[in-house]
CSV table of C-alpha atoms in Angstrom, one decimal:
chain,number,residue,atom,x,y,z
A,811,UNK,CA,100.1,192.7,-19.4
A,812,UNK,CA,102.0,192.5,-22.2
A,813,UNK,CA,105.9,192.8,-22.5
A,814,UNK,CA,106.0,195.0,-25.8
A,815,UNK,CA,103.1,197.4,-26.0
A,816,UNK,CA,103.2,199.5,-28.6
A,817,UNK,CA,100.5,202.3,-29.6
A,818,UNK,CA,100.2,204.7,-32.2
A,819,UNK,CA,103.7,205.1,-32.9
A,820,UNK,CA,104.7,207.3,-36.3
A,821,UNK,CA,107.9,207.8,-37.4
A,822,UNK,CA,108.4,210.9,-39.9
A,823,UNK,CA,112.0,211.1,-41.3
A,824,UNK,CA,113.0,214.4,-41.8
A,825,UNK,CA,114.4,216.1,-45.5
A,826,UNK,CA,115.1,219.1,-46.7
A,827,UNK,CA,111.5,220.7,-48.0
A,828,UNK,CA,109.6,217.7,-46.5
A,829,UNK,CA,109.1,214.6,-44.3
A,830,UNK,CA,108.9,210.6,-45.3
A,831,UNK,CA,106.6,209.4,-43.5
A,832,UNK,CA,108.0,206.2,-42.5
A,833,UNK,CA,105.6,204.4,-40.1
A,834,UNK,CA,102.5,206.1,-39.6
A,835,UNK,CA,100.4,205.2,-36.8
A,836,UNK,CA,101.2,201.8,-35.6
A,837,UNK,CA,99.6,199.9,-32.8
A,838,UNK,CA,101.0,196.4,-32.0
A,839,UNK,CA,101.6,194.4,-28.6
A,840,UNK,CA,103.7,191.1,-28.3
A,841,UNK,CA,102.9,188.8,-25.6
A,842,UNK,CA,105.5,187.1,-23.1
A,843,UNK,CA,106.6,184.6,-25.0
A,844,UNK,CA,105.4,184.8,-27.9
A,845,UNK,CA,107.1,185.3,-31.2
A,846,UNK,CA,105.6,188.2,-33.6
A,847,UNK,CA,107.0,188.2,-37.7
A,848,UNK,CA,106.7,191.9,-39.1
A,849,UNK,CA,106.2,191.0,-43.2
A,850,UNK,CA,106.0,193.6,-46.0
A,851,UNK,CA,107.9,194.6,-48.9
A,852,UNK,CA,111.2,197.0,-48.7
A,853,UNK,CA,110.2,200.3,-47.9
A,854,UNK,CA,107.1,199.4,-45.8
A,855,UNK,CA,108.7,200.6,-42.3
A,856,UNK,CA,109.8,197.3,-40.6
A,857,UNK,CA,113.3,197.9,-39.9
A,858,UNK,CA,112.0,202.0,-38.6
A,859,UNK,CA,109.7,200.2,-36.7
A,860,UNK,CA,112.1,197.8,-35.1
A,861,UNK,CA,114.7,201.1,-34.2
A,862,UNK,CA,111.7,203.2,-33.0
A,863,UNK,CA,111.4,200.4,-30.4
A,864,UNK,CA,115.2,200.2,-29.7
A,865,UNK,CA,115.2,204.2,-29.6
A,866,UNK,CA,118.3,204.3,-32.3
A,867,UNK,CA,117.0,206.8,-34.0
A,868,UNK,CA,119.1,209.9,-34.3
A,869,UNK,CA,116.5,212.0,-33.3
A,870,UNK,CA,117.8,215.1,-35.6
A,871,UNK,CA,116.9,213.2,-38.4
A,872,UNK,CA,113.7,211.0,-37.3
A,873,UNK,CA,110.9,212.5,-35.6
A,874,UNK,CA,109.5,209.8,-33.4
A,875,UNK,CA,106.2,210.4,-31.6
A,876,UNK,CA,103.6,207.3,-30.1
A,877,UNK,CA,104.0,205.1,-26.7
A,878,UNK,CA,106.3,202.4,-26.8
A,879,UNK,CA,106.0,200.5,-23.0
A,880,UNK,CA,108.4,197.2,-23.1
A,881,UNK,CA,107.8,195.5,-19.0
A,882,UNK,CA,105.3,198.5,-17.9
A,883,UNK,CA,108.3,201.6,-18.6
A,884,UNK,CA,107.8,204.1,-21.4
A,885,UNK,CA,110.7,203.6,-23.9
A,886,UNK,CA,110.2,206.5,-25.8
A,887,UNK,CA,110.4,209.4,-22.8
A,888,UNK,CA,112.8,206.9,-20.9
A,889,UNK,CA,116.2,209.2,-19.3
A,890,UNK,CA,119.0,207.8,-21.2
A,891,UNK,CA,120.5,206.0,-17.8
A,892,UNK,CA,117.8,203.8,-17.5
A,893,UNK,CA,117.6,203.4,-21.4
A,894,UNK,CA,121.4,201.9,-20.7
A,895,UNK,CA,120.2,199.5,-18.3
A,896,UNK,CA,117.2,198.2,-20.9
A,897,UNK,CA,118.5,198.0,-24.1
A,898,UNK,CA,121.2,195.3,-25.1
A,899,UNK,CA,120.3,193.7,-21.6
A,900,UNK,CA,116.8,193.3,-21.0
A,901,UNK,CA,115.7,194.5,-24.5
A,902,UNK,CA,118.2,193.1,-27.2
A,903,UNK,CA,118.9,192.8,-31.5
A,904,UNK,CA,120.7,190.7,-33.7
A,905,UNK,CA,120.6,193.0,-37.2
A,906,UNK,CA,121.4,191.7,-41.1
A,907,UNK,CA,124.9,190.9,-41.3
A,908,UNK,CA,125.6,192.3,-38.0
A,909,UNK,CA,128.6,189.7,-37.9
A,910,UNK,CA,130.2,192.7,-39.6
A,911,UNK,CA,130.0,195.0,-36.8
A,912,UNK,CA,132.7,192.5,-35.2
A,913,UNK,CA,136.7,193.6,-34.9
A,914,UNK,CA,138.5,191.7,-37.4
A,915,UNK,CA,141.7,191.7,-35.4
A,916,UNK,CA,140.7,190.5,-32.5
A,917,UNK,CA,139.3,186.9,-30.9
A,918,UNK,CA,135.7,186.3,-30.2
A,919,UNK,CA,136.1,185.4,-27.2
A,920,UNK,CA,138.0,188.8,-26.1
A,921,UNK,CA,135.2,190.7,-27.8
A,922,UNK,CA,132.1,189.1,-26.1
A,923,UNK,CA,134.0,189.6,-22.6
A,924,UNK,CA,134.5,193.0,-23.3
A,925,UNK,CA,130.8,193.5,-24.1
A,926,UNK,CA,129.6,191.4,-21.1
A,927,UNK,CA,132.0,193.6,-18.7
A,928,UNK,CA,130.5,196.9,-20.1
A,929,UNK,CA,127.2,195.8,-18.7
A,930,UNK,CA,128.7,194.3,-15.6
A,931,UNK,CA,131.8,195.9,-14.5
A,932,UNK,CA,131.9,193.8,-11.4
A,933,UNK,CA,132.2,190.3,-13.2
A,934,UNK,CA,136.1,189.4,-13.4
A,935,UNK,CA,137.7,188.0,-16.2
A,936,UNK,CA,136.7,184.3,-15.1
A,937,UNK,CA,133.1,184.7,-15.1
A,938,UNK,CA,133.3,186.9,-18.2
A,939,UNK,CA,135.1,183.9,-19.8
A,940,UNK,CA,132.5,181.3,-18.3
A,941,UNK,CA,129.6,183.4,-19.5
A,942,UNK,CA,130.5,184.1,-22.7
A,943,UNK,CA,131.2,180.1,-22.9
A,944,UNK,CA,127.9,179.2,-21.7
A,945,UNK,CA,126.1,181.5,-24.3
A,946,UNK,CA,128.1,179.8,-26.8
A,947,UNK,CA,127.3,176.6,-25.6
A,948,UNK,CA,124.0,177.5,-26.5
A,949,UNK,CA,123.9,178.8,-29.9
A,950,UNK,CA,125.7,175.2,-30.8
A,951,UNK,CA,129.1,176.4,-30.9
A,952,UNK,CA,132.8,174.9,-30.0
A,953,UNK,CA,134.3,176.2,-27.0
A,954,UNK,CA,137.1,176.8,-29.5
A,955,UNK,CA,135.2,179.6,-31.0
A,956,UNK,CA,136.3,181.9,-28.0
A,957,UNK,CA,139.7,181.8,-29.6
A,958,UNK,CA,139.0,182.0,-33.1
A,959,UNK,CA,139.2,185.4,-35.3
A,960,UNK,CA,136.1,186.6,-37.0
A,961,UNK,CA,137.8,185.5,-40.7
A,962,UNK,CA,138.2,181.7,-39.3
A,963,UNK,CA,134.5,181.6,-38.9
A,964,UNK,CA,131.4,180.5,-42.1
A,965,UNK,CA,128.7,183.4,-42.1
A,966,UNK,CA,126.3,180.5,-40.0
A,967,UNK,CA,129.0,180.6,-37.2
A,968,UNK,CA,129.4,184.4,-37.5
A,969,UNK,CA,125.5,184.9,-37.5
A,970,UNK,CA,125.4,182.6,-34.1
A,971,UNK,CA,128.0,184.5,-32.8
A,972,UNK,CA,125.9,187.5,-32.9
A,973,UNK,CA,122.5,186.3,-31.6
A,974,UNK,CA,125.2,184.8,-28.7
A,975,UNK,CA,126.1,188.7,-28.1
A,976,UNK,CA,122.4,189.4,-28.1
A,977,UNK,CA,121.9,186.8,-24.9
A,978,UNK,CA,124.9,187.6,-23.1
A,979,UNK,CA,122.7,189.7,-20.1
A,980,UNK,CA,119.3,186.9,-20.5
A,981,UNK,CA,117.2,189.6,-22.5
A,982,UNK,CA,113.7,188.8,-22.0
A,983,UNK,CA,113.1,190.4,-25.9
A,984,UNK,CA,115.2,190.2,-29.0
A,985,UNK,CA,114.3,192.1,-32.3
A,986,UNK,CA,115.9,190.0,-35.2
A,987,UNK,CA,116.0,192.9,-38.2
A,988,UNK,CA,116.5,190.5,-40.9
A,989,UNK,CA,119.1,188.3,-39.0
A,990,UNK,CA,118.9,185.6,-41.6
A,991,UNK,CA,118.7,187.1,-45.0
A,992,UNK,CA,122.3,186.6,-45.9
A,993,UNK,CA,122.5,183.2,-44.9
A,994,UNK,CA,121.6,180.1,-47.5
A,995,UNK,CA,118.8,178.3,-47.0
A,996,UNK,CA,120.1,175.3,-45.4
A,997,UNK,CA,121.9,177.8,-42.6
A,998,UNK,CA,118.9,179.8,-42.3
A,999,UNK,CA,116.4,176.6,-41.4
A,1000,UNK,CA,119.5,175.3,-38.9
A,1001,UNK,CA,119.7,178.9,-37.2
A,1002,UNK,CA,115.8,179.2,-36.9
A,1003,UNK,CA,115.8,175.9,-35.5
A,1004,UNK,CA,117.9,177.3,-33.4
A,1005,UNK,CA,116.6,180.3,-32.3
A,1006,UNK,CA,113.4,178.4,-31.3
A,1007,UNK,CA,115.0,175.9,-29.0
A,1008,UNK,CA,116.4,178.8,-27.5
A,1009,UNK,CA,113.0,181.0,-27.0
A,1010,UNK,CA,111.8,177.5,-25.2
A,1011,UNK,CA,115.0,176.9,-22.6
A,1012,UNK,CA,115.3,180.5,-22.0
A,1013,UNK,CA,111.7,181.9,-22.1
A,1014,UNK,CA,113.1,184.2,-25.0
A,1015,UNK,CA,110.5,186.6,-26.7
A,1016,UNK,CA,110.9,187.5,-30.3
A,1017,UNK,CA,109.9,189.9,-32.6
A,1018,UNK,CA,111.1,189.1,-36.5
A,1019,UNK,CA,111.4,191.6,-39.1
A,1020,UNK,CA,112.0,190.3,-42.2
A,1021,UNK,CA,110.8,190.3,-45.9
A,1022,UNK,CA,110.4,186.6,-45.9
A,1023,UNK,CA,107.1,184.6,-45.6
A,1024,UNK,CA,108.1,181.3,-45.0
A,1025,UNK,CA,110.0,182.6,-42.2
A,1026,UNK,CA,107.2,183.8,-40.0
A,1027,UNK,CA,105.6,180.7,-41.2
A,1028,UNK,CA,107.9,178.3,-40.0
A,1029,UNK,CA,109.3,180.4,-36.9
A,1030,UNK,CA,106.4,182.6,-35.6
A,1031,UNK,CA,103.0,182.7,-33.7
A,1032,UNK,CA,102.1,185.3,-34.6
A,1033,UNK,CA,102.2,188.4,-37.8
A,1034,UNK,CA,101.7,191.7,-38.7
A,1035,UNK,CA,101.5,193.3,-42.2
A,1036,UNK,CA,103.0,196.4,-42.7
A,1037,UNK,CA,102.4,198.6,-46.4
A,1038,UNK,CA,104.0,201.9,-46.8
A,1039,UNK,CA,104.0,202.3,-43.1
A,1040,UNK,CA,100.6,201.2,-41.8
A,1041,UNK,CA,99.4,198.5,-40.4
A,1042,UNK,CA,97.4,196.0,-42.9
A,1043,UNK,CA,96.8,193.2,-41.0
A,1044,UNK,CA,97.1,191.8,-37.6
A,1045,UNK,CA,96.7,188.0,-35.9
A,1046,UNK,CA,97.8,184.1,-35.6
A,1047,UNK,CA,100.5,184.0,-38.5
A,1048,UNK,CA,98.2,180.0,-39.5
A,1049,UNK,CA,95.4,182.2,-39.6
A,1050,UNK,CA,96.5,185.4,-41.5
A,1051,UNK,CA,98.6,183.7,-43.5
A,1052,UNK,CA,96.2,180.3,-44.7
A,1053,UNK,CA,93.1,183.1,-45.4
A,1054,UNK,CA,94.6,186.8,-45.6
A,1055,UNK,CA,91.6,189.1,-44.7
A,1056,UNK,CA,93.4,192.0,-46.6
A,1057,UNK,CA,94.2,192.2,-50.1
A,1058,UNK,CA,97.9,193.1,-49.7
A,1059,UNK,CA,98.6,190.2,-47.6
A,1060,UNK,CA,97.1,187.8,-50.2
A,1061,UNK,CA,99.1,189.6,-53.0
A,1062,UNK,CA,102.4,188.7,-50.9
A,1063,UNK,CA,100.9,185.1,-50.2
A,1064,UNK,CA,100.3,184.6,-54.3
A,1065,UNK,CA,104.0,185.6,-54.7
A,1066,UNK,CA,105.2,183.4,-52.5
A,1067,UNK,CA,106.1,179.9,-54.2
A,1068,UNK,CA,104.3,176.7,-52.3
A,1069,UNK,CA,105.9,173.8,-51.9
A,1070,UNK,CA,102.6,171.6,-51.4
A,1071,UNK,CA,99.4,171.6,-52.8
A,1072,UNK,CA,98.1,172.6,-55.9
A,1073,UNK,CA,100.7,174.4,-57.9
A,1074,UNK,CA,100.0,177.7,-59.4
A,1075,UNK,CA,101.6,180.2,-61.3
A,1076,UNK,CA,103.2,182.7,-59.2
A,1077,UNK,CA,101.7,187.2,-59.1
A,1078,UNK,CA,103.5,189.9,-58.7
A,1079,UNK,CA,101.9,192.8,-57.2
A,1080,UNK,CA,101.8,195.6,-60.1
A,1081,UNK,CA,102.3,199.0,-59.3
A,1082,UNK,CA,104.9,200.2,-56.5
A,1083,UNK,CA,105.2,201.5,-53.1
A,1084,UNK,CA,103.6,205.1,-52.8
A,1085,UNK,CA,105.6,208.6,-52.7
A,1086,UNK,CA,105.9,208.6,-48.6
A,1087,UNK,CA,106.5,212.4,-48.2
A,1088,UNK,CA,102.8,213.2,-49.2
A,1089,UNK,CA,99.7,212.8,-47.0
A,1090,UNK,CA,97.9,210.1,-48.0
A,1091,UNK,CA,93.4,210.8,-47.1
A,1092,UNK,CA,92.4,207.1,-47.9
A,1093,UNK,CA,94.0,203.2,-48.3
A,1094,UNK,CA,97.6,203.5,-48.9
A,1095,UNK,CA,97.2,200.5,-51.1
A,1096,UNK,CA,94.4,201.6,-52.5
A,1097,UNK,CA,96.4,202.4,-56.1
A,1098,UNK,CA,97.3,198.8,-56.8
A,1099,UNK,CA,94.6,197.3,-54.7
A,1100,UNK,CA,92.3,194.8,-57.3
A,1101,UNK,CA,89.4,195.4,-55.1
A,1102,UNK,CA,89.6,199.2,-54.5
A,1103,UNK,CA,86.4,201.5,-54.4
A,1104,UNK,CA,85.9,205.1,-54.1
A,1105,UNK,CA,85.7,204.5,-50.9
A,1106,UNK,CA,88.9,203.0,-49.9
A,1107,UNK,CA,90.3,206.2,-51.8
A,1108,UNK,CA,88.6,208.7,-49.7
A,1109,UNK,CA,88.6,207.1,-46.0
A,1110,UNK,CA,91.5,205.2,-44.3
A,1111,UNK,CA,90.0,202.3,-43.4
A,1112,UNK,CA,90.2,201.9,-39.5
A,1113,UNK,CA,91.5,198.3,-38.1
A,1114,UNK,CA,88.3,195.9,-37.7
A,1115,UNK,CA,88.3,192.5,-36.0
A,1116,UNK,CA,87.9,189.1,-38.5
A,1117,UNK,CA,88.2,186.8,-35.4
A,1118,UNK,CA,89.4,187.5,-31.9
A,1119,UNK,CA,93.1,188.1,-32.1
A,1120,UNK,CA,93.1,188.9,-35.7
A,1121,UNK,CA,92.5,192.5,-37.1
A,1122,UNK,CA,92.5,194.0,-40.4
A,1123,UNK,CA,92.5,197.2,-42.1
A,1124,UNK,CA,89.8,197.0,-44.6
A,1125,UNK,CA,86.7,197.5,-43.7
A,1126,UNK,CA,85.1,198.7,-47.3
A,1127,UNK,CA,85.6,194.8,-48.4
A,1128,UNK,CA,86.9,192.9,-45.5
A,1129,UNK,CA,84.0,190.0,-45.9
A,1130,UNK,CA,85.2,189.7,-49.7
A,1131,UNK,CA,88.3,189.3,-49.5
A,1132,UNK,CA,88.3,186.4,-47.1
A,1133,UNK,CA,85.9,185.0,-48.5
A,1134,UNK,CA,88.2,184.6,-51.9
A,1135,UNK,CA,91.1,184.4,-49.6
């Protein structure tokens, strides 16, 4: 069984005269660990995806419909006492620059105890101390960092900080929403490294939104493609990513720079993410897709398997693509 099942989720954000329809349809599953990079341009639903799962959705604003089952429960129709218990312990997220979200005027170490105490009101102030010292430890910081402020700390240290908070209760999922875009390069391969020794001593699963290939590349088994809200592409991020199977994937792989190989000259995608508030009949990337027919304009284009493991959503001229792929 798989720990994160997720199946047919939409997610319609809702405006004044309309909706945006954010994620539309979306069927994934991440297996126990495994690690599972959601790629796609800005706008393409990641991060709505990622809070769908978490349920932080104000649900005034965000219409949320689908099945999301993390460890056999339903998350979605879960009574918000049990949702308490899940989420932050067994189901956890470290967010861009969520660093920020930390009190300036007080010590980390005083913060992370008061956030392990929340979840375990029983633990005294001794084994709040040693556990937040222990998760620490294991994010490769000083035991002097319990006593430091938030300012005395580089954006690395800040970032570990926060995927410490996100172990403090031994999640057996964390959701990284773009964790390590505001790091430098050098920090982001050291925290990767990082979060991969950890997934391996801890049994850690891992699902990684971000808008960064070489990420999933370096850091993930697996990938999915997301464009405009719909799923692209699905399978073994060597595979998907060394032979895309959908044109939109191979338009984000010839914008990506290589670092070995032959060298070629870099392509931009032309054109730009659709108008999300209108109903879309055929391929959402039909518009700016070099290999479009009449066909991909008329009938959305169901998911269709390229190898076991690995789906795609174009069927019109799935064989063509990967062939040129």
């Amino acid at each position: 069984m798989a720990l994160l099942e997720i199946r047919d989720l939409s997610v319609d954000y809702l405006m004044e005269g309309g909706r945006v329809h954010a994620v539309d349809h979306v069927s994934l599953s991440l297996e126990e660990g495994t690690s599972l990079g959601i790629v796609g341009e800005s706008g393409s639903g990641k991060s709505t995806l990622g809070m769908a799962v978490l349920r932080l959705l104000d649900p005034g604003s965000a219409s949320v419909t689908g099945s999301v089952r993390f460890d056999g429960e339903e998350l979605l129709t879960m009574p918000e006492a049990r949702l308490r218990q899940v989420r932050w312990q067994a189901l956890a997220a470290v967010f861009q620059k969520s660093m920020n979200a930390l009190s300036p005027v007080h010590r980390i170490g005083q913060q992370m105890a008061d956030v392990y105490r929340l979840h375990h009101p029983e633990a005294d102030k001794a084994a709040c101390r040693a556990r937040v010292l222990e998760v620490l430890r294991q994010v490769d910081l000083a035991e002097r960092v319990y006593r430091l402020y938030p300012h005395e700390l580089s954006g690395g240290m800040m970032q570990r900080v926060s995927i410490a908070l996100s172990l403090l209760n031994h999640p057996k999922l964390v959701i990284f929403d773009e964790a390590t875009t505001a790091l430098d390069v050098i920090t982001q391969g050291q925290i990767l490294k990082e979060i991969q020794r950890l997934e391996k001593e801890l049994g850690l699963t891992r699902m990684m939104i971000t808008h960064d290939i070489s990420v999933v590349a370096t850091s993930c088994t697996h990938v999915a493609v997301l464009y405009a809200g719909r799923l692209m592409e699905v399978g073994p991020a060597a595979s998907v990513l060394r032979h895309p199977a959908h044109p939109y994937t191979a338009g984000l792989m010839a914008a990506f720079p290589s670092l070995t190989g032959e060298k070629k000259p870099l392509q931009g995608i032309p054109g730009s993410l659709p108008d999300l508030t209108q109903t879309i009949p055929g391929c959402v990337f039909a518009p700016r897709c070099p290999y479009a027919t009449e066909a991909c304009r008329s009938a959305q284009p169901a998911l269709e398997q390229v190898e076991p493991g690995w789906q795609a959503a174009c069927c019109h001229r799935l064989g063509e693509v990967k062939d040129h792929g």
